[in-house]
Coordinates of C-alpha atoms and ligand atoms in Angstrom, one line a residue:
M155 CA 20.5 -5.9 -11.2
T156 CA 23.9 -7.2 -10.7
E157 CA 25.7 -4.3 -9.1
P158 CA 26.9 -4.9 -5.5
T159 CA 24.7 -3.2 -2.9
P160 CA 26.1 0.1 -1.8
I161 CA 28.5 0.5 1.1
G162 CA 26.7 1.9 4.1
H163 CA 23.2 0.5 3.4
G164 CA 22.0 -3.0 4.1
G165 CA 19.6 -3.1 1.2
R166 CA 18.5 -1.3 -1.9
L167 CA 14.9 -0.6 -2.6
T168 CA 14.4 0.2 -6.3
I169 CA 11.1 1.9 -7.2
D170 CA 10.0 1.8 -10.8
L171 CA 8.0 5.0 -11.4
A172 CA 7.3 4.1 -15.0
A173 CA 5.7 0.9 -13.8
L174 CA 3.7 2.8 -11.2
R175 CA 2.4 5.1 -13.9
A176 CA 1.6 2.2 -16.2
N177 CA -0.3 0.6 -13.3
W178 CA -2.4 3.7 -12.8
R179 CA -3.3 3.6 -16.5
I180 CA -4.2 -0.2 -16.3
L181 CA -6.4 0.5 -13.3
A182 CA -8.0 3.6 -14.8
K183 CA -9.0 1.4 -17.8
A184 CA -10.2 -1.6 -15.7
A185 CA -12.2 0.6 -13.4
E186 CA -14.4 2.1 -16.2
C187 CA -15.1 5.1 -14.0
P188 CA -15.1 8.7 -15.2
E189 CA -12.1 9.3 -12.9
T190 CA -9.5 7.2 -11.2
A191 CA -7.8 8.5 -8.1
A192 CA -4.7 7.2 -6.3
V193 CA -4.4 6.1 -2.7
I194 CA -1.0 7.3 -1.4
K195 CA -1.4 6.7 2.3
A196 CA 1.5 5.2 4.3
D197 CA 4.1 7.0 2.3
A198 CA 2.5 5.8 -0.9
Y199 CA 2.5 2.2 0.4
G200 CA 6.2 2.5 1.1
S201 CA 7.3 3.8 -2.3
G202 CA 7.8 7.3 -1.1
I203 CA 5.1 9.9 -1.5
A204 CA 7.5 12.7 -2.6
R205 CA 8.4 10.8 -5.8
A206 CA 5.3 8.6 -6.3
A207 CA 2.7 11.3 -6.1
P208 CA 4.2 13.6 -8.7
A209 CA 4.7 10.7 -11.0
L210 CA 1.0 9.8 -10.8
W211 CA 0.1 13.5 -11.3
A212 CA 2.2 13.6 -14.4
E213 CA 0.3 10.6 -15.7
G214 CA -3.0 12.4 -15.3
C215 CA -4.1 11.5 -11.8
R216 CA -5.8 14.5 -10.2
T217 CA -7.4 13.1 -7.0
F218 CA -5.5 11.5 -4.1
F219 CA -6.3 9.9 -0.8
V220 CA -4.2 9.7 2.4
A221 CA -5.1 8.5 5.9
H222 CA -3.9 11.3 8.2
L223 CA -3.6 15.1 8.3
S224 CA 0.2 14.8 8.5
E225 CA 0.2 12.7 5.3
G226 CA -2.1 15.2 3.7
L227 CA 0.5 17.9 4.4
S228 CA 3.2 15.8 2.8
A229 CA 0.9 15.1 -0.2
R230 CA 0.1 18.8 -0.5
R231 CA 3.9 19.6 -0.7
A232 CA 4.3 17.1 -3.5
L233 CA 1.0 18.0 -5.3
P234 CA 0.3 21.7 -5.1
D235 CA -2.8 21.6 -7.3
A236 CA -4.3 18.1 -6.6
V237 CA -7.6 17.3 -4.8
I238 CA -6.6 15.5 -1.6
Y239 CA -8.9 13.6 0.7
V240 CA -8.0 12.5 4.2
L241 CA -9.7 9.1 4.8
N242 CA -9.5 9.1 8.6
G243 CA -11.6 12.2 8.9
F244 CA -10.3 15.0 11.1
P245 CA -9.4 15.1 14.7
P246 CA -11.1 17.7 17.0
G247 CA -9.8 21.2 16.5
T248 CA -7.9 20.7 13.2
A249 CA -10.4 22.2 10.8
R250 CA -8.1 25.2 10.4
A251 CA -5.1 23.0 9.4
Y252 CA -7.2 21.2 6.8
R253 CA -8.5 24.4 5.4
D254 CA -5.0 26.1 5.3
A255 CA -3.6 23.2 3.3
D256 CA -6.7 22.8 1.1
L257 CA -7.3 19.2 2.3
R258 CA -10.7 17.6 2.3
P259 CA -11.6 15.4 5.2
V260 CA -13.7 12.3 4.8
L261 CA -16.4 12.6 7.4
G262 CA -18.3 9.7 9.0
S263 CA -19.9 10.9 12.3
R264 CA -22.3 13.5 13.4
D265 CA -19.6 15.2 15.6
E266 CA -17.2 15.5 12.6
V267 CA -19.9 16.8 10.3
A268 CA -21.0 19.4 13.0
E269 CA -17.5 20.6 13.5
W270 CA -16.7 20.9 9.8
A271 CA -20.1 22.6 9.1
A272 CA -19.3 25.1 11.9
A273 CA -15.9 25.9 10.3
N274 CA -17.6 26.3 7.0
R275 CA -20.2 28.8 8.4
E276 CA -17.5 30.8 10.0
A277 CA -14.8 30.9 7.3
G278 CA -16.5 30.0 4.1
R279 CA -17.4 26.6 2.6
R280 CA -14.8 24.0 1.9
P281 CA -15.6 20.6 0.5
A282 CA -15.4 17.3 2.4
A283 CA -16.4 13.7 1.6
L284 CA -19.2 11.7 3.2
H285 CA -18.3 8.2 4.3
V286 CA -21.0 5.7 4.7
D287 CA -20.3 2.3 6.2
T288 CA -21.9 -0.5 4.2
G289 CA -20.5 -3.4 6.1
M290 CA -17.0 -2.8 7.5
N291 CA -18.3 -1.3 10.8
R292 CA -15.2 0.7 11.0
L293 CA -15.6 4.3 9.8
G294 CA -18.6 6.2 8.4
F295 CA -22.3 6.6 8.9
A296 CA -24.4 3.5 9.1
V297 CA -26.7 3.3 6.1
P298 CA -30.0 4.1 7.9
E299 CA -28.3 7.1 9.6
A300 CA -27.0 8.4 6.3
L301 CA -30.4 8.0 4.7
A302 CA -32.1 9.8 7.6
L303 CA -29.7 12.7 7.5
A304 CA -30.1 13.2 3.7
G305 CA -32.3 16.3 4.1
D306 CA -30.7 17.7 7.2
P307 CA -29.4 21.3 6.7
V308 CA -26.1 20.4 8.5
M309 CA -25.3 18.1 5.7
A310 CA -25.6 20.9 3.2
E311 CA -23.4 23.1 5.4
A312 CA -20.7 20.4 5.5
G313 CA -20.1 21.0 1.8
F314 CA -20.0 17.4 0.6
D315 CA -18.7 16.8 -2.9
L316 CA -18.1 13.1 -2.7
L317 CA -19.9 10.1 -1.2
M318 CA -17.8 7.0 -0.5
S319 CA -17.9 3.6 1.1
H320 CA -15.2 0.9 1.5
L321 CA -15.4 -2.8 0.4
V322 CA -14.9 -5.5 2.9
S323 CA -13.6 -8.4 0.7
A324 CA -13.5 -7.2 -2.9
E325 CA -10.5 -9.5 -3.5
V326 CA -12.6 -12.6 -2.7
E327 CA -14.2 -13.7 -5.9
H328 CA -18.1 -13.8 -5.8
D329 CA -18.2 -12.8 -2.1
P330 CA -22.0 -12.0 -1.6
L331 CA -21.0 -9.3 0.8
T332 CA -19.6 -7.2 -2.1
D333 CA -22.9 -7.2 -3.9
R334 CA -24.8 -6.4 -0.7
Q335 CA -22.5 -3.5 -0.1
A336 CA -22.9 -2.2 -3.7
A337 CA -26.7 -2.4 -3.3
A338 CA -26.6 -0.5 0.1
F339 CA -24.3 2.1 -1.5
A340 CA -26.7 2.5 -4.4
R341 CA -29.5 3.3 -1.9
V342 CA -27.5 6.0 -0.2
R343 CA -26.4 7.4 -3.5
A344 CA -30.0 7.9 -4.6
A345 CA -30.5 9.9 -1.4
Y346 CA -27.6 12.2 -2.2
P347 CA -28.1 12.8 -5.9
G348 CA -25.7 15.8 -6.2
L349 CA -22.6 14.0 -4.9
R350 CA -20.0 12.1 -6.9
A351 CA -19.6 8.5 -5.7
S352 CA -16.7 6.3 -5.0
L353 CA -16.7 2.6 -3.9
A354 CA -13.9 0.6 -5.6
N355 CA -10.5 -0.1 -4.1
S356 CA -7.9 -2.0 -6.2
S357 CA -9.8 -5.2 -6.3
G358 CA -13.2 -3.5 -6.6
D359 CA -11.8 -1.8 -9.8
F360 CA -12.3 -5.2 -11.5
L361 CA -15.9 -5.6 -10.4
A362 CA -18.7 -4.2 -12.5
S363 CA -21.0 -3.9 -9.5
C364 CA -18.5 -1.4 -7.9
R365 CA -18.4 1.1 -10.7
A366 CA -19.1 4.7 -9.7
D367 CA -17.7 8.2 -10.5
L368 CA -14.3 7.8 -8.9
A369 CA -12.2 4.7 -8.4
R370 CA -9.7 4.6 -5.4
P371 CA -7.0 2.0 -6.0
G372 CA -4.0 1.8 -3.7
Y373 CA -2.2 -1.6 -3.4
A374 CA -2.3 -2.5 -7.1
L375 CA -0.7 0.7 -8.1
Y376 CA 2.4 -0.5 -6.3
G377 CA 2.4 -3.9 -8.0
G378 CA 0.2 -5.9 -5.6
N379 CA -2.2 -8.4 -7.2
P380 CA -5.7 -7.1 -7.1
R381 CA -7.1 -10.5 -8.2
P382 CA -5.6 -13.2 -6.0
G383 CA -5.7 -16.6 -7.8
H384 CA -5.4 -14.9 -11.2
D385 CA -2.3 -13.8 -13.0
N386 CA -1.3 -10.4 -11.7
P387 CA -2.2 -7.7 -14.3
M388 CA 0.0 -5.2 -12.6
R389 CA 3.7 -4.4 -13.3
P390 CA 6.0 -4.9 -10.4
V391 CA 7.1 -1.5 -8.9
M392 CA 9.1 -2.4 -5.9
R393 CA 12.3 -4.4 -5.9
L394 CA 14.3 -5.2 -2.8
E395 CA 17.9 -6.5 -2.8
A396 CA 20.5 -6.9 -0.1
G397 CA 24.2 -7.7 -0.2
I398 CA 25.9 -10.8 0.8
L399 CA 28.4 -10.1 3.6
Q400 CA 29.9 -13.5 4.1
V401 CA 29.7 -17.1 2.7
R402 CA 30.6 -20.1 4.8
E403 CA 30.6 -23.9 4.6
V404 CA 29.1 -25.7 7.6
E405 CA 29.2 -29.4 8.6
A406 CA 26.2 -31.6 9.3
G407 CA 25.0 -30.8 12.8
A408 CA 26.0 -27.1 12.7
T409 CA 23.3 -24.7 13.8
A410 CA 22.6 -21.2 12.5
G411 CA 21.3 -18.0 14.1
Y412 CA 19.9 -17.0 17.5
N413 CA 18.7 -19.9 19.7
A414 CA 20.0 -22.4 17.2
R415 CA 16.6 -22.8 15.5
W416 CA 18.1 -24.5 12.4
T417 CA 20.4 -27.5 12.2
A418 CA 22.3 -28.6 9.1
R419 CA 21.4 -32.3 8.3
E420 CA 24.3 -32.5 5.8
P421 CA 27.2 -30.1 4.8
R422 CA 25.6 -26.9 3.6
R423 CA 26.8 -23.5 2.2
L424 CA 25.4 -20.5 4.0
A425 CA 25.4 -16.8 3.1
T426 CA 24.7 -13.9 5.4
L427 CA 22.6 -11.0 4.1
S428 CA 22.9 -7.4 5.3
L429 CA 19.2 -6.9 6.2
G430 CA 16.9 -7.9 9.0
Y431 CA 13.8 -7.1 10.9
A432 CA 14.9 -3.6 11.7
D433 CA 14.7 -3.0 7.9
G434 CA 11.1 -4.0 8.0
F435 CA 11.7 -7.5 6.8
P436 CA 9.4 -9.5 9.1
R437 CA 11.0 -11.8 11.7
A438 CA 8.0 -14.0 11.1
S439 CA 9.7 -15.0 7.9
T440 CA 12.0 -17.2 9.9
G441 CA 12.0 -20.7 8.5
R442 CA 9.8 -19.7 5.5
G443 CA 11.4 -16.7 3.8
E444 CA 13.3 -16.9 0.5
A445 CA 15.8 -14.9 -1.5
V446 CA 16.9 -15.3 -5.1
V447 CA 20.7 -15.6 -5.6
G448 CA 22.0 -16.2 -9.1
G449 CA 18.6 -17.0 -10.3
V450 CA 18.0 -19.7 -7.6
R451 CA 15.5 -19.4 -4.7
C452 CA 17.3 -20.0 -1.5
P453 CA 15.6 -20.6 1.9
F454 CA 16.2 -18.5 5.0
V455 CA 17.7 -20.6 7.8
G456 CA 17.7 -19.8 11.5
N457 CA 16.0 -16.8 13.1
V458 CA 15.8 -13.6 11.1
S459 CA 17.9 -11.2 13.2
M460 CA 17.7 -7.4 13.6
D461 CA 20.2 -6.6 10.8
L462 CA 21.0 -10.0 9.3
I463 CA 19.4 -12.9 7.5
I464 CA 21.2 -16.3 6.9
L465 CA 20.4 -18.1 3.6
D466 CA 21.1 -21.6 2.6
V467 CA 22.8 -21.0 -0.8
T468 CA 24.0 -24.5 -1.4
E469 CA 21.9 -24.7 -4.6
A470 CA 23.0 -21.3 -5.9
P471 CA 25.7 -21.0 -8.6
R472 CA 29.1 -20.6 -7.0
E473 CA 29.9 -17.5 -9.1
A474 CA 26.9 -15.7 -7.6
L475 CA 28.3 -16.0 -4.1
F476 CA 30.8 -13.3 -3.4
R477 CA 31.2 -10.5 -0.9
G478 CA 28.8 -7.7 -1.9
A479 CA 26.8 -9.9 -4.3
P480 CA 23.1 -9.1 -4.5
A481 CA 20.3 -11.3 -3.2
T482 CA 16.7 -10.4 -4.2
L483 CA 14.0 -10.4 -1.5
I484 CA 11.2 -8.8 -3.5
G485 CA 11.4 -9.3 -7.3
D486 CA 12.8 -12.0 -9.6
G487 CA 9.6 -14.0 -9.1
L488 CA 9.2 -13.3 -5.4
D489 CA 6.1 -11.2 -5.6
L490 CA 4.5 -9.3 -2.8
E491 CA 1.9 -12.0 -2.2
T492 CA 4.6 -14.7 -1.7
V493 CA 6.7 -12.5 0.6
G494 CA 3.6 -11.8 2.6
R495 CA 2.6 -15.4 2.8
N496 CA 6.1 -16.4 3.9
A497 CA 5.7 -14.0 6.8
G498 CA 2.2 -15.1 7.7
T499 CA 0.8 -11.8 6.5
I500 CA -0.3 -10.0 3.3
G501 CA 1.7 -8.1 0.7
Y502 CA 0.1 -4.8 1.9
E503 CA 1.9 -5.2 5.3
I504 CA 5.2 -6.0 3.6
L505 CA 5.0 -2.8 1.5
T506 CA 3.9 -0.5 4.2
G507 CA 6.4 -1.9 6.7
L508 CA 9.4 -1.4 4.4
G509 CA 12.1 0.2 6.5
R510 CA 13.7 3.6 6.3
R511 CA 17.3 2.4 6.2
Y512 CA 17.4 1.2 2.6
E513 CA 19.1 3.0 -0.1
R514 CA 16.2 4.2 -2.3
V515 CA 16.7 4.2 -6.1
Y516 CA 14.0 5.6 -8.3
R517 CA 13.8 4.6 -12.0
D518 CA 11.7 6.2 -14.6
Ligands
PLP814 C1 -6.6 1.9 1.8 C2 -7.9 2.3 1.2 C3 -8.2 2.2 -0.2 C4 -7.2 1.5 -1.1 O1 -7.4 0.2 -1.0 P1 -6.4 -0.9 -1.8 O2 -7.0 -2.2 -1.4 O3 -5.0 -0.7 -1.3 O4 -6.6 -0.6 -3.2 C5 -9.4 2.7 -0.6 N1 -10.3 3.2 0.2 C6 -10.1 3.3 1.5 C7 -11.2 3.8 2.4 C8 -8.9 2.8 2.1 O5 -8.8 2.9 3.4

């Protein structure tokens, strides 16, 4: 894109809904499961649930996962007829809210199951998912507990229609933990023969051992690479650009930014971008981040500030450097993994931390 960024916004986030839909298709094919869902927690990984969820629905996705009740309510507004599971279970006293919005909690403790079963006895049976923990030690019943509970009447009263577990390191090739988890999951599955089963996240979608009835990709839908170290099979969905506010020439010895953390060793040309850590662009990118200007990757210099980033644009073509000219922070070869690495984190955190003050443009 070559249009200047709009007045009044520091940056422009462009969300390619056609790419999102294509990615769901790619994942549905790779997963080789009867059904492929979409994980749309954290505002659809920063892409905007109100637009992303209906786009996925239009492509044929019928089952969705969010993390919290409040996200479930947003998802329900966007998806009146979808099946929506809430991964973090349900907080005490909220069964009514789940039932009213036709949301299915993912239950992983005796207390949760007992409370959901009680609501089902009182007001009629509503489905839920059963979460079994096969190695994360985070959420869900431990495997022996799940096996022991298999014949318990309370489990029938809870109305389970899905059995799920979550992979610890599916993105790590040949990690023996993945196969151990798949084997443990198979044991629990055998004890709950009536339930559909779901194990794979984005990376698990590409592993034969993780096939089940329902795949649950998230990150890869939004363009993240589910197979680190291999070419990314996904299409990029998110593009982030910011406008250049000023360009200046500095002499050797000049410093840039708060606390003068960078010093020019020779005369350099600097450009100031209208975005910073208050936009969700990590301050930890200081000294490592990059932006593409006129097709050239330019390094950040000095500390990332709240609303501004300084770039060394000495190598960029002069005609690409004007007031309002775009610099690309995600896109043009800067993929989510690179941006994450440059901030000492992962692409997931970059996506889900994207700020609220960008102009959002949806393309389809
Ligand atoms: C977030 C999440 C997913 C999606 O994982 P990705 O790695 O983003 O594909 C699937 N299942 C559970 C339980 C999750 O918390």
